Amino acid sequence: MTTKVPARLDRLPWSRWHWMIIIGLGTVWILDGLEVTIIGNLSAQLAKEGSGLAITQAQVAGTAAALYVAGACVGALFFGWLTDRFGRKKLFIITMVVYLVATAATAFSFSAWWFFLFRFLTGFGIGGEYAAINSAIDELIPSRHRGRIDVVINGSYWLGAAGGALLTVPLLNDLPVNIGWRVAFGLGVVLGLGILLVRRHVPESPRWLFIHGRGREAEELVDGIEERVETEKGERLSEPSSSMTIHQRRSIGFGQIAHTMVARYPKRTVLGFSLFIGQAFLYNAITFGYAQILSTFFKIDTNTGYFFAVIAVGNFLGPLLLGHLFDTVGRVPMISGTYIGSGVLLLGTAWLFNQGVLTAVTLTACWCVVLFFASAGASAAYLTVSEIFPMETRAMAIAFFYAIGTLVGGVAGPLIFSHLVESGKPGDTALAFVIGAVLMIAAGLVEVFLGVKAEGKSLEDIAEPLTSASAKSSAAAA
């Protein structure tokens, strides 16, 4: 099948239809931020007598956090494979339902094992979201806007983090100890239901449709999108000249996906691992463990939300203010610069903390500056792995790098971090900071040498689809 669908989508002017995509799909990151922040700031409250759970703060910040991340890794792999096989839309509906059920069940926890189980299942649903949502967004957003939009959407996680942090303050101070944390999880369910209603109107990816033997449906879908945009703009769209020929297939085998990532794009695979491991350790450690730092070193347990909200604002401002530079200055200088810069700043924070010169306020200010840069880089990690591999492997690639990187950094991070903080020694906590900083700097250096210049390019130009006619010819010749 010869099609112009990718070129037609890339040449669309920005419109209300694109905003609908962002609201319907991108807002899930707000949910993830809400989830992770709530559990981090509730750790001291859950450990109190009368909370309804026989659990320690270290178990909440360490064990429960690690199980949530482990669930997200398993969910990403499982739903990522299904997303490439059965389509983006079916899976971003299913994964949201899984999240809603698991979060509601968490609110009714009556013992530690129940709490741990449904934290794992909540992560299972969120992990699936990462694969389905990032692949759908990249395939629907025009190439000239893709970098900025993807970075800002992934950065919107921190809007949820700020909201979750602020919500925990009245819930912890104004409600009984056994009620406030349950209400906090219930609010996540309410927000998720609203997102699910909007998401029903988001279409399947036309790029996925034409590769999987549904070419007529893809063409008709793009016809409808163009008609809406032309009506809104009051002018006819020009016909793109570029096209591509595809050998349509119903499914792509997992063996071929693995071979593509390891044998065809080995340098890009190393790049993806490096970016994800660095940001996963840093972010999961500090997100789940910052309330523990405030409680252990500064005796702050019920008002941690105020401090975390400041950090969250810095995290969101980074992608918001720096996002357009990923499309103009370029991917390689921006990703390497944000990773290395944040790592160097974090080393300085570790030294100041070890010297005992920081208060709760000044430590929060330091982390706010560090994460302003780190957040933009971490958001770009998702952008990178979603655009540098072929269309047929996109969701699975996102899931694969997220799962492996997060298992290494995201599970180890909270466990190591909580153990070091629990000792109560400033030097141990500073060591946790240093580990995160070194990993970020190392990932930034990998980007310098292996980064891909993807700014402004069509997804098909960055990585040719496995089912394209030219790719088939090359494979046959080889």
Short mmCIF file of C-alpha atoms in Angstrom, two decimals:
data_model
loop_
_atom_site.label_atom_id
_atom_site.label_comp_id
_atom_site.label_asym_id
_atom_site.label_seq_id
_atom_site.Cartn_x
_atom_site.Cartn_y
_atom_site.Cartn_z
CA MET A 1 0.00 0.00 0.00
CA THR A 2 1.29 3.47 -0.95
CA THR A 3 0.17 6.17 1.47
CA LYS A 4 0.66 9.84 2.33
CA VAL A 5 -0.79 9.48 5.85
CA PRO A 6 2.47 10.33 7.74
CA ALA A 7 3.14 13.40 5.56
CA ARG A 8 -0.49 14.54 5.86
CA LEU A 9 -0.36 14.36 9.65
CA ASP A 10 3.02 16.13 9.86
CA ARG A 11 1.97 19.09 7.69
CA LEU A 12 -1.19 19.87 9.73
CA PRO A 13 -1.25 23.33 11.36
CA TRP A 14 -1.81 23.40 15.12
CA SER A 15 -5.53 23.22 15.90
CA ARG A 16 -8.16 22.50 18.53
CA TRP A 17 -7.98 18.84 17.49
CA HIS A 18 -4.38 18.67 18.70
CA TRP A 19 -5.39 20.20 22.03
CA MET A 20 -7.99 17.45 22.39
CA ILE A 21 -5.23 14.88 21.92
CA ILE A 22 -3.10 16.55 24.61
CA ILE A 23 -5.96 16.74 27.11
CA GLY A 24 -7.19 13.22 26.44
CA LEU A 25 -3.81 11.53 26.53
CA GLY A 26 -1.26 13.82 28.15
CA THR A 27 -3.19 14.40 31.36
CA VAL A 28 -2.47 10.85 32.52
CA TRP A 29 0.98 12.03 33.62
CA ILE A 30 -0.80 14.30 36.09
CA LEU A 31 -2.36 11.16 37.57
CA ASP A 32 1.00 9.45 37.89
CA GLY A 33 2.45 12.50 39.62
CA LEU A 34 -0.54 12.62 41.96
CA GLU A 35 -0.17 8.94 42.82
CA VAL A 36 3.55 8.94 43.54
CA THR A 37 3.52 12.22 45.47
CA ILE A 38 0.57 11.27 47.63
CA ILE A 39 2.21 8.05 48.75
CA GLY A 40 5.50 9.81 49.43
CA ASN A 41 3.91 12.53 51.55
CA LEU A 42 1.59 10.10 53.34
CA SER A 43 4.41 7.83 54.48
CA ALA A 44 4.70 9.33 57.97
CA GLN A 45 0.92 9.39 58.44
CA LEU A 46 0.43 5.79 57.34
CA ALA A 47 3.05 4.69 59.88
CA LYS A 48 1.20 6.32 62.79
CA GLU A 49 -0.81 4.29 65.25
CA GLY A 50 -4.49 4.32 64.34
CA SER A 51 -3.96 4.68 60.59
CA GLY A 52 -5.63 1.33 60.00
CA LEU A 53 -2.44 -0.26 58.64
CA ALA A 54 0.37 -1.96 60.55
CA ILE A 55 3.14 -0.51 58.42
CA THR A 56 6.37 1.49 58.91
CA GLN A 57 7.45 4.65 57.10
CA ALA A 58 10.40 2.79 55.56
CA GLN A 59 7.99 0.16 54.19
CA VAL A 60 5.85 2.84 52.59
CA ALA A 61 8.77 4.79 51.10
CA GLY A 62 10.77 1.67 50.29
CA THR A 63 8.80 -1.58 49.84
CA ALA A 64 5.51 -0.09 48.62
CA ALA A 65 7.34 2.36 46.35
CA ALA A 66 9.45 -0.43 44.86
CA LEU A 67 6.36 -2.60 44.28
CA TYR A 68 4.58 0.29 42.54
CA VAL A 69 7.55 0.77 40.23
CA ALA A 70 7.92 -2.99 39.68
CA GLY A 71 4.24 -3.15 38.73
CA ALA A 72 4.76 -0.29 36.30
CA CYS A 73 7.65 -2.17 34.66
CA VAL A 74 5.64 -5.37 34.25
CA GLY A 75 2.62 -3.40 33.03
CA ALA A 76 4.71 -1.50 30.49
CA LEU A 77 6.05 -4.70 28.96
CA PHE A 78 2.71 -6.52 28.97
CA PHE A 79 0.58 -3.65 27.67
CA GLY A 80 3.37 -2.41 25.38
CA TRP A 81 3.29 -5.69 23.47
CA LEU A 82 -0.51 -5.52 23.30
CA THR A 83 -0.37 -1.88 22.13
CA ASP A 84 1.79 -2.72 19.13
CA ARG A 85 -0.40 -5.73 18.34
CA PHE A 86 -3.94 -4.46 18.94
CA GLY A 87 -3.64 -0.68 18.64
CA ARG A 88 -3.15 2.41 20.74
CA LYS A 89 -6.76 3.27 21.52
CA LYS A 90 -7.89 -0.07 22.95
CA LEU A 91 -4.93 -0.15 25.29
CA PHE A 92 -5.05 3.43 26.57
CA ILE A 93 -8.67 2.74 27.58
CA ILE A 94 -7.92 -0.62 29.21
CA THR A 95 -4.87 0.63 31.14
CA MET A 96 -6.85 3.53 32.58
CA VAL A 97 -9.55 1.14 33.82
CA VAL A 98 -6.88 -1.01 35.51
CA TYR A 99 -5.49 2.08 37.22
CA LEU A 100 -8.93 3.20 38.46
CA VAL A 101 -9.85 -0.18 39.95
CA ALA A 102 -6.48 -0.65 41.67
CA THR A 103 -6.42 2.87 43.12
CA ALA A 104 -9.94 2.52 44.49
CA ALA A 105 -8.94 -0.78 46.11
CA THR A 106 -5.87 0.88 47.66
CA ALA A 107 -8.14 3.40 49.40
CA PHE A 108 -9.89 0.49 51.16
CA SER A 109 -6.68 -1.18 52.37
CA PHE A 110 -7.06 -2.96 55.71
CA SER A 111 -3.61 -4.56 56.01
CA ALA A 112 -0.08 -4.12 54.72
CA TRP A 113 -0.28 -7.04 52.24
CA TRP A 114 -3.45 -5.60 50.64
CA PHE A 115 -1.81 -2.19 50.39
CA PHE A 116 1.31 -3.67 48.78
CA LEU A 117 -0.74 -5.76 46.31
CA PHE A 118 -2.78 -2.86 45.00
CA ARG A 119 0.17 -0.51 44.87
CA PHE A 120 1.70 -3.09 42.50
CA LEU A 121 -1.50 -3.25 40.42
CA THR A 122 -1.81 0.54 40.33
CA GLY A 123 1.70 0.68 38.92
CA PHE A 124 0.74 -2.11 36.49
CA GLY A 125 -1.92 0.14 34.96
CA ILE A 126 0.26 3.26 34.92
CA GLY A 127 3.13 1.36 33.26
CA GLY A 128 0.83 0.36 30.44
CA GLU A 129 -0.13 3.98 30.01
CA TYR A 130 3.47 4.99 29.30
CA ALA A 131 3.72 2.71 26.26
CA ALA A 132 0.27 3.37 24.80
CA ILE A 133 0.19 7.12 25.40
CA ASN A 134 3.70 8.12 24.31
CA SER A 135 3.42 6.12 21.07
CA ALA A 136 -0.01 7.59 20.28
CA ILE A 137 1.06 11.17 21.00
CA ASP A 138 4.17 10.99 18.84
CA GLU A 139 2.20 9.50 15.94
CA LEU A 140 -0.51 12.19 16.07
CA ILE A 141 1.52 15.38 16.72
CA PRO A 142 3.18 17.18 13.73
CA SER A 143 6.94 16.64 13.54
CA ARG A 144 7.85 20.32 13.99
CA HIS A 145 6.03 20.38 17.36
CA ARG A 146 6.79 16.85 18.56
CA GLY A 147 9.80 17.63 20.76
CA ARG A 148 8.20 20.50 22.67
CA ILE A 149 4.82 18.80 23.10
CA ASP A 150 6.28 15.48 24.23
CA VAL A 151 8.65 17.11 26.73
CA VAL A 152 5.93 19.34 28.21
CA ILE A 153 3.39 16.50 28.39
CA ASN A 154 5.82 14.23 30.22
CA GLY A 155 6.71 17.18 32.44
CA SER A 156 3.04 17.65 33.35
CA TYR A 157 3.61 14.77 35.75
CA TRP A 158 4.74 17.50 38.10
CA LEU A 159 1.44 19.36 37.97
CA GLY A 160 -0.06 16.25 39.53
CA ALA A 161 2.85 16.08 41.95
CA ALA A 162 2.27 19.67 43.08
CA GLY A 163 -1.47 19.09 43.42
CA GLY A 164 -0.95 15.85 45.31
CA ALA A 165 1.56 17.47 47.65
CA LEU A 166 -0.76 20.36 48.50
CA LEU A 167 -3.77 18.07 48.89
CA THR A 168 -2.02 15.99 51.52
CA VAL A 169 -1.62 18.99 53.86
CA PRO A 170 -5.33 19.50 54.73
CA LEU A 171 -6.02 15.78 54.46
CA LEU A 172 -3.36 15.01 57.05
CA ASN A 173 -4.11 17.92 59.35
CA ASP A 174 -7.91 18.21 59.19
CA LEU A 175 -9.07 14.60 58.91
CA PRO A 176 -8.67 11.62 61.27
CA VAL A 177 -5.46 9.64 60.81
CA ASN A 178 -7.35 6.63 59.41
CA ILE A 179 -9.44 8.68 56.93
CA GLY A 180 -7.21 11.32 55.33
CA TRP A 181 -4.97 8.95 53.36
CA ARG A 182 -8.00 7.03 52.05
CA VAL A 183 -9.58 10.23 50.74
CA ALA A 184 -6.30 11.11 49.04
CA PHE A 185 -6.38 7.92 46.95
CA GLY A 186 -10.08 8.46 46.24
CA LEU A 187 -9.30 11.82 44.63
CA GLY A 188 -7.07 10.03 42.13
CA VAL A 189 -10.04 7.89 41.10
CA VAL A 190 -12.19 10.99 40.51
CA LEU A 191 -9.54 12.61 38.29
CA GLY A 192 -9.03 9.35 36.39
CA LEU A 193 -12.73 9.06 35.60
CA GLY A 194 -12.68 12.55 34.10
CA ILE A 195 -9.70 11.68 31.90
CA LEU A 196 -11.39 8.46 30.78
CA LEU A 197 -14.45 10.41 29.58
CA VAL A 198 -12.32 12.74 27.44
CA ARG A 199 -10.19 9.88 26.13
CA ARG A 200 -13.16 8.18 24.46
CA HIS A 201 -13.00 10.83 21.71
CA VAL A 202 -9.28 10.33 20.91
CA PRO A 203 -8.92 8.31 17.66
CA GLU A 204 -6.70 5.37 16.85
CA SER A 205 -3.30 6.24 15.36
CA PRO A 206 -3.64 6.38 11.54
CA ARG A 207 0.01 5.33 11.29
CA TRP A 208 -0.78 2.14 13.21
CA LEU A 209 -3.90 1.50 11.13
CA PHE A 210 -2.28 1.58 7.69
CA ILE A 211 0.60 -0.68 8.74
CA HIS A 212 -1.81 -3.24 10.21
CA GLY A 213 -3.92 -3.73 7.10
CA ARG A 214 -6.54 -1.05 7.76
CA GLY A 215 -5.45 1.43 5.11
CA ARG A 216 -8.93 2.61 4.10
CA GLU A 217 -9.80 3.33 7.74
CA ALA A 218 -6.56 5.29 8.17
CA GLU A 219 -7.23 7.41 5.06
CA GLU A 220 -10.81 8.13 6.14
CA LEU A 221 -9.68 9.08 9.63
CA VAL A 222 -7.10 11.56 8.28
CA ASP A 223 -9.74 12.92 5.85
CA GLY A 224 -11.94 13.72 8.85
CA ILE A 225 -9.10 15.34 10.77
CA GLU A 226 -8.17 17.51 7.78
CA GLU A 227 -11.78 18.56 7.29
CA ARG A 228 -11.99 19.70 10.94
CA VAL A 229 -8.73 21.62 10.67
CA GLU A 230 -9.70 23.27 7.35
CA THR A 231 -13.05 24.35 8.80
CA GLU A 232 -11.33 25.82 11.85
CA LYS A 233 -8.61 27.63 9.85
CA GLY A 234 -10.87 28.66 6.96
CA GLU A 235 -8.44 27.54 4.27
CA ARG A 236 -7.59 24.47 2.22
CA LEU A 237 -4.57 22.39 3.16
CA SER A 238 -1.92 21.78 0.52
CA GLU A 239 -1.40 18.22 -0.68
CA PRO A 240 1.94 16.79 0.53
CA SER A 241 4.22 15.41 -2.17
CA SER A 242 5.99 12.70 -0.16
CA SER A 243 4.56 9.21 0.18
CA MET A 244 5.73 5.78 1.25
CA THR A 245 4.95 2.20 0.28
CA ILE A 246 4.14 -0.32 3.00
CA HIS A 247 3.82 -4.10 2.99
CA GLN A 248 0.89 -4.38 5.39
CA ARG A 249 0.93 -6.95 8.19
CA ARG A 250 -1.51 -7.84 10.92
CA SER A 251 1.20 -8.25 13.56
CA ILE A 252 4.96 -8.09 14.10
CA GLY A 253 6.66 -10.96 15.93
CA PHE A 254 8.44 -10.29 19.23
CA GLY A 255 11.60 -11.90 17.81
CA GLN A 256 11.72 -9.36 15.00
CA ILE A 257 11.15 -6.52 17.46
CA ALA A 258 14.04 -7.69 19.66
CA HIS A 259 16.31 -8.20 16.63
CA THR A 260 15.55 -4.68 15.40
CA MET A 261 16.48 -3.07 18.72
CA VAL A 262 19.63 -5.11 19.41
CA ALA A 263 21.06 -5.87 15.96
CA ARG A 264 19.79 -3.04 13.77
CA TYR A 265 20.02 -0.17 16.29
CA PRO A 266 22.55 -1.22 18.99
CA LYS A 267 23.82 2.32 19.65
CA ARG A 268 20.29 3.65 20.04
CA THR A 269 19.57 0.80 22.45
CA VAL A 270 22.55 1.74 24.64
CA LEU A 271 21.40 5.37 24.52
CA GLY A 272 17.88 4.45 25.67
CA PHE A 273 19.16 2.37 28.57
CA SER A 274 21.50 5.11 29.74
CA LEU A 275 18.89 7.87 29.72
CA PHE A 276 16.29 5.79 31.51
CA ILE A 277 18.52 4.34 34.21
CA GLY A 278 19.88 7.76 35.13
CA GLN A 279 16.55 9.55 35.43
CA ALA A 280 14.74 6.57 36.97
CA PHE A 281 17.11 6.30 39.92
CA LEU A 282 17.13 10.02 40.59
CA TYR A 283 13.41 10.61 40.28
CA ASN A 284 12.02 7.55 42.00
CA ALA A 285 14.44 7.96 44.88
CA ILE A 286 13.67 11.61 45.57
CA THR A 287 9.95 11.37 44.79
CA PHE A 288 9.31 8.54 47.20
CA GLY A 289 11.92 9.58 49.75
CA TYR A 290 11.85 13.37 50.14
CA ALA A 291 9.20 13.29 52.86
CA GLN A 292 11.39 10.80 54.73
CA ILE A 293 14.32 13.26 54.55
CA LEU A 294 12.15 16.07 55.94
CA SER A 295 10.86 13.83 58.71
CA THR A 296 14.25 12.31 59.62
CA PHE A 297 16.46 15.42 59.53
CA PHE A 298 14.07 18.34 60.07
CA LYS A 299 11.23 16.73 62.10
CA ILE A 300 8.59 17.75 59.54
CA ASP A 301 5.91 15.09 58.98
CA THR A 302 2.45 16.60 58.32
CA ASN A 303 3.41 19.64 56.21
CA THR A 304 5.80 17.97 53.79
CA GLY A 305 3.38 18.75 50.97
CA TYR A 306 4.34 22.43 50.96
CA PHE A 307 8.00 21.61 50.40
CA PHE A 308 7.30 19.02 47.74
CA ALA A 309 4.97 21.39 45.90
CA VAL A 310 7.87 23.83 45.49
CA ILE A 311 10.02 21.05 44.02
CA ALA A 312 7.16 20.03 41.72
CA VAL A 313 6.79 23.58 40.39
CA GLY A 314 10.49 23.67 39.51
CA ASN A 315 10.13 20.32 37.78
CA PHE A 316 7.25 21.51 35.61
CA LEU A 317 8.81 24.87 34.76
CA GLY A 318 11.87 23.09 33.33
CA PRO A 319 10.04 21.28 30.48
CA LEU A 320 7.65 24.22 30.02
CA LEU A 321 10.37 26.85 29.57
CA LEU A 322 13.03 24.69 27.92
CA GLY A 323 10.78 22.47 25.81
CA HIS A 324 10.88 24.54 22.61
CA LEU A 325 14.69 24.39 22.62
CA PHE A 326 14.54 20.65 21.96
CA ASP A 327 13.01 21.50 18.54
CA THR A 328 15.22 24.52 17.79
CA VAL A 329 18.62 24.08 19.45
CA GLY A 330 18.30 20.33 18.97
CA ARG A 331 17.91 17.06 20.83
CA VAL A 332 21.58 16.21 21.46
CA PRO A 333 22.80 19.50 23.02
CA MET A 334 19.64 19.93 25.10
CA ILE A 335 19.41 16.37 26.43
CA SER A 336 23.13 16.12 27.23
CA GLY A 337 23.16 19.61 28.73
CA THR A 338 20.18 19.03 31.03
CA TYR A 339 21.47 15.65 32.22
CA ILE A 340 25.04 16.78 32.90
CA GLY A 341 24.00 20.16 34.29
CA SER A 342 21.55 18.67 36.78
CA GLY A 343 24.13 16.08 37.87
CA VAL A 344 26.75 18.73 38.60
CA LEU A 345 24.24 20.82 40.56
CA LEU A 346 23.22 17.75 42.56
CA LEU A 347 26.84 17.06 43.51
CA GLY A 348 26.96 20.58 44.94
CA THR A 349 23.73 19.93 46.87
CA ALA A 350 25.19 16.72 48.30
CA TRP A 351 28.28 18.58 49.54
CA LEU A 352 26.20 21.33 51.19
CA PHE A 353 23.91 18.78 52.84
CA ASN A 354 26.86 16.80 54.20
CA GLN A 355 28.33 20.02 55.63
CA GLY A 356 25.11 20.57 57.58
CA VAL A 357 24.54 24.07 56.23
CA LEU A 358 21.13 23.42 54.64
CA THR A 359 17.73 23.85 56.26
CA ALA A 360 14.49 22.29 55.01
CA VAL A 361 13.85 25.47 53.01
CA THR A 362 17.30 25.80 51.44
CA LEU A 363 17.50 22.06 50.68
CA THR A 364 14.16 22.33 48.89
CA ALA A 365 15.43 25.34 46.95
CA CYS A 366 18.53 23.40 45.86
CA TRP A 367 16.45 20.46 44.69
CA CYS A 368 14.11 22.82 42.85
CA VAL A 369 17.04 24.16 40.78
CA VAL A 370 18.50 20.68 40.19
CA LEU A 371 15.21 19.26 39.01
CA PHE A 372 14.39 22.27 36.80
CA PHE A 373 17.06 20.93 34.43
CA ALA A 374 16.74 17.23 35.26
CA SER A 375 13.00 17.23 34.53
CA ALA A 376 13.45 18.55 30.99
CA GLY A 377 16.09 15.88 30.35
CA ALA A 378 14.06 13.07 31.90
CA SER A 379 11.01 14.03 29.84
CA ALA A 380 13.18 13.97 26.72
CA ALA A 381 14.23 10.39 27.54
CA TYR A 382 10.67 9.27 26.77
CA LEU A 383 10.68 11.40 23.63
CA THR A 384 13.96 9.82 22.52
CA VAL A 385 12.97 6.17 22.76
CA SER A 386 9.55 6.82 21.23
CA GLU A 387 10.95 8.39 18.05
CA ILE A 388 14.25 6.61 17.28
CA PHE A 389 12.83 3.13 16.61
CA PRO A 390 10.56 1.89 13.78
CA MET A 391 6.80 2.38 13.93
CA GLU A 392 6.09 -1.33 14.45
CA THR A 393 8.25 -1.49 17.58
CA ARG A 394 7.47 1.92 19.08
CA ALA A 395 5.22 0.98 22.00
CA MET A 396 7.33 -2.07 22.83
CA ALA A 397 10.51 0.01 22.69
CA ILE A 398 9.08 2.54 25.13
CA ALA A 399 7.95 -0.28 27.41
CA PHE A 400 11.27 -2.11 27.14
CA PHE A 401 13.45 0.86 28.04
CA TYR A 402 11.07 2.07 30.71
CA ALA A 403 10.91 -1.39 32.29
CA ILE A 404 14.63 -2.20 32.23
CA GLY A 405 15.75 1.31 33.14
CA THR A 406 13.19 1.61 35.89
CA LEU A 407 13.87 -1.86 37.30
CA VAL A 408 17.54 -0.94 37.63
CA GLY A 409 17.07 2.64 38.83
CA GLY A 410 13.45 2.86 39.93
CA VAL A 411 13.31 -0.17 42.18
CA ALA A 412 16.86 0.12 43.49
CA GLY A 413 16.55 3.88 43.97
CA PRO A 414 13.78 3.97 46.60
CA LEU A 415 15.22 0.94 48.45
CA ILE A 416 18.77 2.34 48.60
CA PHE A 417 17.56 5.86 49.29
CA SER A 418 15.20 4.90 52.13
CA HIS A 419 17.89 2.70 53.72
CA LEU A 420 20.51 5.46 53.63
CA VAL A 421 18.11 8.13 54.91
CA GLU A 422 16.84 5.85 57.69
CA SER A 423 20.32 5.79 59.26
CA GLY A 424 19.89 9.45 60.18
CA LYS A 425 23.47 10.25 59.14
CA PRO A 426 23.86 13.23 56.75
CA GLY A 427 26.78 11.51 55.03
CA ASP A 428 24.62 8.51 54.08
CA THR A 429 21.92 10.71 52.54
CA ALA A 430 24.57 12.77 50.73
CA LEU A 431 25.88 9.48 49.29
CA ALA A 432 22.42 8.78 47.85
CA PHE A 433 22.53 12.23 46.21
CA VAL A 434 25.97 11.50 44.74
CA ILE A 435 24.84 8.17 43.23
CA GLY A 436 21.96 9.91 41.45
CA ALA A 437 24.24 12.71 40.24
CA VAL A 438 26.87 10.35 38.80
CA LEU A 439 24.23 8.34 36.93
CA MET A 440 22.76 11.52 35.39
CA ILE A 441 26.19 12.81 34.30
CA ALA A 442 27.07 9.42 32.78
CA ALA A 443 23.80 9.35 30.81
CA GLY A 444 24.46 12.88 29.55
CA LEU A 445 27.87 11.84 28.26
CA VAL A 446 26.32 8.88 26.42
CA GLU A 447 23.91 11.32 24.75
CA VAL A 448 26.86 13.43 23.58
CA PHE A 449 28.35 10.50 21.65
CA LEU A 450 25.26 8.46 20.68
CA GLY A 451 22.43 10.99 20.55
CA VAL A 452 20.17 11.16 17.48
CA LYS A 453 19.39 14.46 15.72
CA ALA A 454 15.63 13.97 15.41
CA GLU A 455 14.38 17.56 15.61
CA GLY A 456 11.90 18.51 12.87
CA LYS A 457 12.09 15.12 11.16
CA SER A 458 9.24 12.77 10.34
CA LEU A 459 9.16 9.62 12.46
CA GLU A 460 9.56 7.60 9.27
CA ASP A 461 12.74 9.51 8.37
CA ILE A 462 14.28 8.94 11.80
CA ALA A 463 13.61 5.20 11.72
CA GLU A 464 12.20 3.59 8.58
CA PRO A 465 9.23 1.27 9.25
CA LEU A 466 10.11 -2.42 9.09
CA THR A 467 7.24 -2.96 6.67
CA SER A 468 8.28 -0.26 4.19
CA ALA A 469 9.12 -1.41 0.69
CA SER A 470 12.68 -0.08 0.81
CA ALA A 471 13.32 -1.72 4.18
CA LYS A 472 12.05 -5.02 2.79
CA SER A 473 14.32 -4.70 -0.23
CA SER A 474 17.35 -3.98 1.97
CA ALA A 475 16.57 -6.95 4.20
CA ALA A 476 16.20 -9.23 1.18
CA ALA A 477 19.52 -8.03 -0.28
CA ALA A 478 21.26 -8.61 3.04
#
